[in-house]
Coordinates of N, CA, C and O and ligand atoms in Angstrom, one line a residue:
V1 N 0.8 -1.2 -0.1 CA 0.0 0.0 0.0 C 0.9 1.3 0.1 O 0.6 2.1 -0.8
V2 N 2.1 1.4 0.7 CA 2.7 2.4 0.9 C 3.5 2.7 -0.4 O 3.5 3.9 -0.9
K3 N 3.8 1.6 -1.2 CA 4.5 1.8 -2.5 C 3.6 2.3 -3.4 O 4.0 3.3 -4.2
L4 N 2.3 1.9 -3.4 CA 1.3 2.4 -4.3 C 1.2 3.9 -4.1 O 1.0 4.6 -4.9
R5 N 0.9 4.2 -2.7 CA 0.6 5.5 -2.4 C 1.8 6.5 -2.9 O 1.6 7.6 -3.4
K6 N 3.0 6.1 -2.7 CA 4.2 6.8 -3.0 C 4.3 7.1 -4.4 O 4.7 7.9 -5.0
S7 N 3.8 6.2 -5.3 CA 3.9 6.1 -6.8 C 2.8 7.0 -7.3 O 2.7 7.4 -8.5
G8 N 1.8 7.6 -6.4 CA 0.9 8.5 -6.8 C -0.3 8.0 -7.5 O -1.1 8.6 -8.1
V9 N -0.5 6.6 -7.3 CA -1.7 6.1 -7.9 C -2.9 6.7 -7.3 O -3.0 6.6 -6.0
P10 N -3.8 7.2 -8.0 CA -5.0 8.0 -7.2 C -6.0 6.9 -6.7 O -6.1 5.9 -7.5
M11 N -6.5 7.0 -5.5 CA -7.5 6.1 -5.0 C -8.9 6.7 -5.2 O -9.1 7.9 -4.7
P12 N -9.7 5.9 -5.9 CA -11.2 6.4 -6.0 C -11.8 6.8 -4.8 O -11.6 6.1 -3.7
R13 N -12.6 7.7 -4.7 CA -13.1 8.1 -3.4 C -14.4 7.2 -2.9 O -14.5 7.1 -1.8
T14 N -15.0 6.7 -3.8 CA -16.1 5.7 -3.4 C -16.2 4.6 -4.7 O -15.7 4.9 -5.6
P15 N -17.1 3.6 -4.3 CA -17.1 2.5 -5.3 C -18.1 3.0 -6.4 O -18.9 4.1 -6.3
Q16 N -17.9 2.5 -7.7 CA -18.7 3.0 -8.8 C -19.9 2.2 -8.9 O -19.8 0.9 -8.4
V17 N -21.1 2.6 -9.3 CA -22.3 1.9 -9.5 C -22.8 1.9 -10.9 O -23.0 3.0 -11.5
D18 N -23.1 0.6 -11.3 CA -23.8 0.6 -12.6 C -25.2 0.6 -12.5 O -26.0 -0.3 -12.1
A19 N -25.7 1.7 -12.9 CA -27.2 2.0 -12.6 C -28.0 1.1 -13.5 O -29.2 0.7 -13.0
E20 N -27.5 0.5 -14.7 CA -28.4 -0.5 -15.3 C -28.6 -1.7 -14.7 O -29.5 -2.4 -14.8
R21 N -27.6 -2.2 -13.9 CA -27.7 -3.4 -13.1 C -28.4 -3.3 -11.8 O -28.9 -4.3 -11.2
C22 N -28.4 -2.1 -11.1 CA -29.0 -2.0 -9.7 C -30.4 -2.1 -9.9 O -31.2 -1.6 -10.6
T23 N -31.0 -3.0 -8.9 CA -32.4 -3.2 -8.7 C -32.9 -2.7 -7.5 O -34.1 -2.8 -7.2
H24 N -32.2 -1.8 -6.9 CA -32.7 -1.0 -5.7 C -33.2 -1.9 -4.5 O -34.1 -1.8 -4.0
C25 N -32.4 -3.1 -4.5 CA -32.9 -4.0 -3.6 C -32.6 -3.6 -2.1 O -33.3 -4.2 -1.0
G26 N -31.8 -2.8 -1.9 CA -31.6 -2.2 -0.4 C -30.4 -2.8 0.3 O -30.1 -2.5 1.5
Y27 N -29.8 -3.9 -0.3 CA -28.8 -4.7 0.4 C -27.6 -3.6 0.9 O -27.2 -3.7 2.0
C28 N -27.2 -2.9 -0.1 CA -26.2 -2.0 0.3 C -26.3 -0.9 1.3 O -25.5 -0.5 2.2
V29 N -27.6 -0.4 1.3 CA -28.2 0.4 2.3 C -28.0 -0.1 3.6 O -27.5 0.5 4.6
K30 N -28.6 -1.3 3.8 CA -28.6 -2.0 5.0 C -27.2 -2.4 5.5 O -27.0 -2.3 6.8
H31 N -26.2 -2.7 4.7 CA -25.0 -3.2 5.2 C -23.9 -2.2 5.1 O -22.5 -2.4 5.5
C32 N -24.1 -0.9 4.8 CA -23.1 0.1 4.7 C -23.1 0.8 6.3 O -24.1 1.5 6.6
T33 N -22.1 0.3 6.9 CA -22.1 0.9 8.3 C -21.8 2.2 8.6 O -21.9 2.8 9.5
A34 N -21.3 2.8 7.5 CA -20.9 4.2 7.4 C -22.0 5.1 7.2 O -21.9 6.3 7.2
G35 N -23.2 4.5 6.8 CA -24.3 5.4 6.3 C -24.1 6.1 5.1 O -24.6 7.3 4.9
A36 N -23.3 5.7 4.1 CA -22.9 6.4 3.0 C -23.8 6.2 1.7 O -23.7 6.8 0.7
I37 N -24.7 5.2 2.0 CA -25.7 5.0 0.9 C -27.1 5.2 1.3 O -27.6 4.5 2.3
I38 N -27.9 6.0 0.6 CA -29.1 6.5 1.2 C -30.2 5.7 0.3 O -30.2 5.6 -0.9
K39 N -31.1 5.3 1.1 CA -32.3 4.5 0.7 C -33.0 5.4 -0.5 O -33.3 6.5 -0.4
G40 N -33.3 4.7 -1.6 CA -33.8 5.3 -2.7 C -32.8 6.1 -3.7 O -33.3 6.5 -4.6
D41 N -31.6 6.1 -3.3 CA -30.6 6.8 -4.0 C -29.5 5.9 -4.1 O -28.2 6.2 -3.9
E42 N -29.6 4.6 -4.3 CA -28.6 3.4 -4.2 C -27.5 3.5 -5.2 O -26.4 3.0 -5.1
C43 N -27.8 4.3 -6.1 CA -26.6 4.5 -7.2 C -25.8 5.5 -7.0 O -24.8 5.8 -7.9
N44 N -25.8 6.2 -5.9 CA -24.8 7.0 -5.5 C -24.3 6.7 -4.2 O -24.8 6.0 -3.3
T45 N -23.1 7.5 -3.8 CA -22.6 7.1 -2.6 C -22.0 8.4 -2.0 O -21.4 9.2 -2.8
V46 N -22.3 8.7 -0.7 CA -21.7 10.0 -0.1 C -20.5 9.8 0.3 O -19.9 9.1 1.2
A47 N -19.5 10.5 -0.6 CA -18.1 10.3 -0.6 C -17.5 10.8 0.8 O -16.5 10.1 1.4
E48 N -18.2 11.6 1.4 CA -17.5 12.2 2.8 C -17.6 11.2 3.9 O -16.9 11.1 4.8
K49 N -18.8 10.3 3.7 CA -19.0 9.2 4.7 C -18.3 7.8 4.4 O -18.1 7.0 5.2
C50 N -18.1 7.5 3.1 CA -17.5 6.2 2.6 C -16.2 5.9 3.3 O -15.3 6.7 3.1
I51 N -16.0 4.8 3.8 CA -14.8 4.6 4.4 C -14.1 3.4 3.6 O -13.0 2.8 4.0
K52 N -14.5 3.1 2.4 CA -14.1 2.2 1.4 C -13.8 0.8 2.0 O -12.8 0.1 1.7
C53 N -14.8 0.3 2.7 CA -14.6 -1.0 3.2 C -15.1 -2.1 2.2 O -14.8 -3.2 2.6
C54 N -15.7 -1.8 1.2 CA -16.1 -2.6 0.2 C -17.1 -3.6 0.4 O -17.4 -4.6 -0.1
A55 N -17.9 -3.5 1.7 CA -18.9 -4.3 2.0 C -20.0 -4.4 0.9 O -20.7 -5.4 0.6
C56 N -20.5 -3.2 0.3 CA -21.5 -3.1 -0.6 C -20.9 -3.8 -2.0 O -21.9 -4.3 -2.6
V57 N -19.7 -3.5 -2.2 CA -19.2 -4.3 -3.4 C -19.4 -5.7 -3.3 O -19.8 -6.5 -4.3
K58 N -18.9 -6.2 -2.2 CA -18.8 -7.8 -2.0 C -20.4 -8.3 -1.9 O -20.6 -9.4 -2.4
G59 N -21.2 -7.5 -1.4 CA -22.5 -8.2 -1.1 C -23.5 -7.9 -2.2 O -24.6 -8.5 -2.2
C60 N -23.4 -6.9 -3.1 CA -24.4 -6.7 -4.1 C -24.8 -7.8 -5.0 O -24.0 -8.3 -5.7
P61 N -26.0 -8.1 -4.9 CA -26.4 -9.4 -5.6 C -26.4 -9.2 -7.1 O -26.2 -10.4 -7.8
Q62 N -26.4 -8.1 -7.6 CA -26.4 -7.8 -9.1 C -24.9 -7.4 -9.5 O -24.8 -7.2 -10.7
K63 N -24.0 -7.4 -8.7 CA -22.6 -7.0 -9.0 C -22.6 -5.6 -9.6 O -22.0 -5.3 -10.7
A64 N -23.5 -4.7 -9.1 CA -23.6 -3.5 -9.6 C -22.6 -2.5 -9.1 O -22.2 -1.4 -9.6
R65 N -22.0 -2.7 -8.0 CA -21.0 -2.1 -7.4 C -19.6 -2.5 -7.4 O -19.5 -3.7 -7.4
T66 N -18.8 -1.6 -8.1 CA -17.3 -2.1 -8.2 C -16.4 -1.0 -7.7 O -16.8 0.1 -7.4
Y67 N -15.3 -1.4 -7.4 CA -14.3 -0.7 -6.9 C -12.9 -0.8 -7.5 O -12.1 -1.7 -7.0
D68 N -12.8 -0.3 -8.6 CA -11.6 -0.6 -9.5 C -10.5 0.2 -9.3 O -10.3 1.4 -9.5
T69 N -9.5 -0.3 -8.4 CA -8.2 0.4 -8.1 C -7.3 -0.7 -7.8 O -7.4 -1.8 -7.5
P70 N -5.9 -0.4 -8.0 CA -4.9 -1.2 -7.6 C -4.8 -1.6 -6.3 O -4.1 -2.7 -5.9
F71 N -5.5 -0.8 -5.5 CA -5.5 -1.1 -4.0 C -6.5 -2.2 -3.7 O -6.4 -2.9 -2.6
A72 N -7.5 -2.6 -4.7 CA -8.4 -3.5 -4.2 C -8.0 -4.8 -3.9 O -8.5 -5.3 -2.9
V73 N -7.0 -5.4 -4.4 CA -6.5 -6.7 -4.1 C -5.9 -6.6 -2.7 O -6.2 -7.5 -1.7
L74 N -5.3 -5.6 -2.4 CA -4.7 -5.4 -1.0 C -5.8 -5.2 0.0 O -5.8 -5.9 0.9
L75 N -6.8 -4.4 -0.4 CA -7.9 -4.3 0.6 C -8.6 -5.6 0.8 O -9.1 -5.9 2.0
S76 N -8.9 -6.3 -0.2 CA -9.6 -7.4 -0.2 C -8.8 -8.5 0.8 O -9.5 -9.1 1.6
D77 N -7.6 -8.6 0.5 CA -6.7 -9.5 1.4 C -6.9 -9.0 2.9 O -7.1 -10.0 3.8
C78 N -6.8 -7.7 3.2 CA -6.9 -7.3 4.6 C -8.2 -7.5 5.2 O -8.2 -7.7 6.3
F79 N -9.2 -7.4 4.4 CA -10.6 -7.8 5.0 C -11.1 -9.2 4.9 O -12.3 -9.4 5.1
K80 N -10.1 -10.1 4.3 CA -10.8 -11.4 4.0 C -11.1 -12.3 5.3 O -12.3 -12.8 5.3
K81 N -10.5 -12.0 6.5 CA -11.0 -12.7 7.7 C -11.0 -11.7 8.9 O -10.1 -10.9 8.9
Q82 N -11.9 -12.0 9.9 CA -11.9 -11.0 10.9 C -10.7 -11.1 11.7 O -10.2 -12.2 12.2
K83 N -10.2 -10.0 12.2 CA -9.0 -10.1 13.0 C -9.4 -10.3 14.5 O -10.5 -9.8 14.8
E84 N -8.5 -10.9 15.2 CA -8.8 -11.1 16.7 C -8.7 -9.5 17.3 O -7.9 -8.7 17.0
D85 N -9.6 -9.5 18.3 CA -9.5 -8.1 19.2 C -8.2 -8.0 19.8 O -7.6 -9.0 20.2
R86 N -7.8 -6.8 19.8 CA -6.5 -6.5 20.6 C -6.6 -5.3 21.5 O -7.3 -4.4 21.1
I87 N -6.1 -5.4 22.7 CA -6.0 -4.2 23.5 C -4.7 -3.5 23.3 O -3.6 -4.2 23.5
I88 N -4.5 -2.2 23.1 CA -3.4 -1.4 22.9 C -3.3 -0.5 24.0 O -4.1 0.4 24.3
L89 N -2.2 -0.8 24.7 CA -1.9 0.1 25.9 C -1.1 1.3 25.5 O -0.1 1.3 24.8
Ligands
SF4_1 S1 -26.9 -3.8 -3.4 FE1 -26.6 -3.5 -5.7 S2 -28.6 -4.0 -6.6 FE2 -29.0 -3.7 -4.4 S3 -29.4 -1.4 -4.1 FE3 -27.2 -1.7 -3.8 S4 -26.4 -1.4 -5.7 FE4 -28.5 -1.8 -6.2
SF4_2 S1 -17.3 0.9 0.6 FE1 -18.1 0.5 2.6 S2 -18.6 2.6 3.5 FE2 -18.2 2.8 1.3 S3 -20.4 2.8 0.6 FE3 -19.6 0.7 0.3 S4 -20.3 -0.3 2.3 FE4 -20.3 2.0 2.5

């Protein structure tokens, strides 16, 4: 990630949405913990709220949401399994 950032690769602010595929099922609204997707306006994302977790991308039944960036593989690896809780003193 550090290498990519230093090379100046721009990171998209939010996932992209293919409006042709979206059926407005509401899955992404329900599973976006950041509240970045508004019911009834599922084809857009509030950039200021999006934390780029990709929960909407992974769960969209229509595959309407994508996050096309060289960071995607790294992010996917990072979020593949839940990490154990740690206490930092
Ligand atoms: S989960 Fe996919 S199909 Fe459902 S509302 Fe969101 S973008 Fe549309
Ligand atoms: S990437 Fe995460 S925070 Fe951003 S819109 Fe999707 S579910 Fe919400």
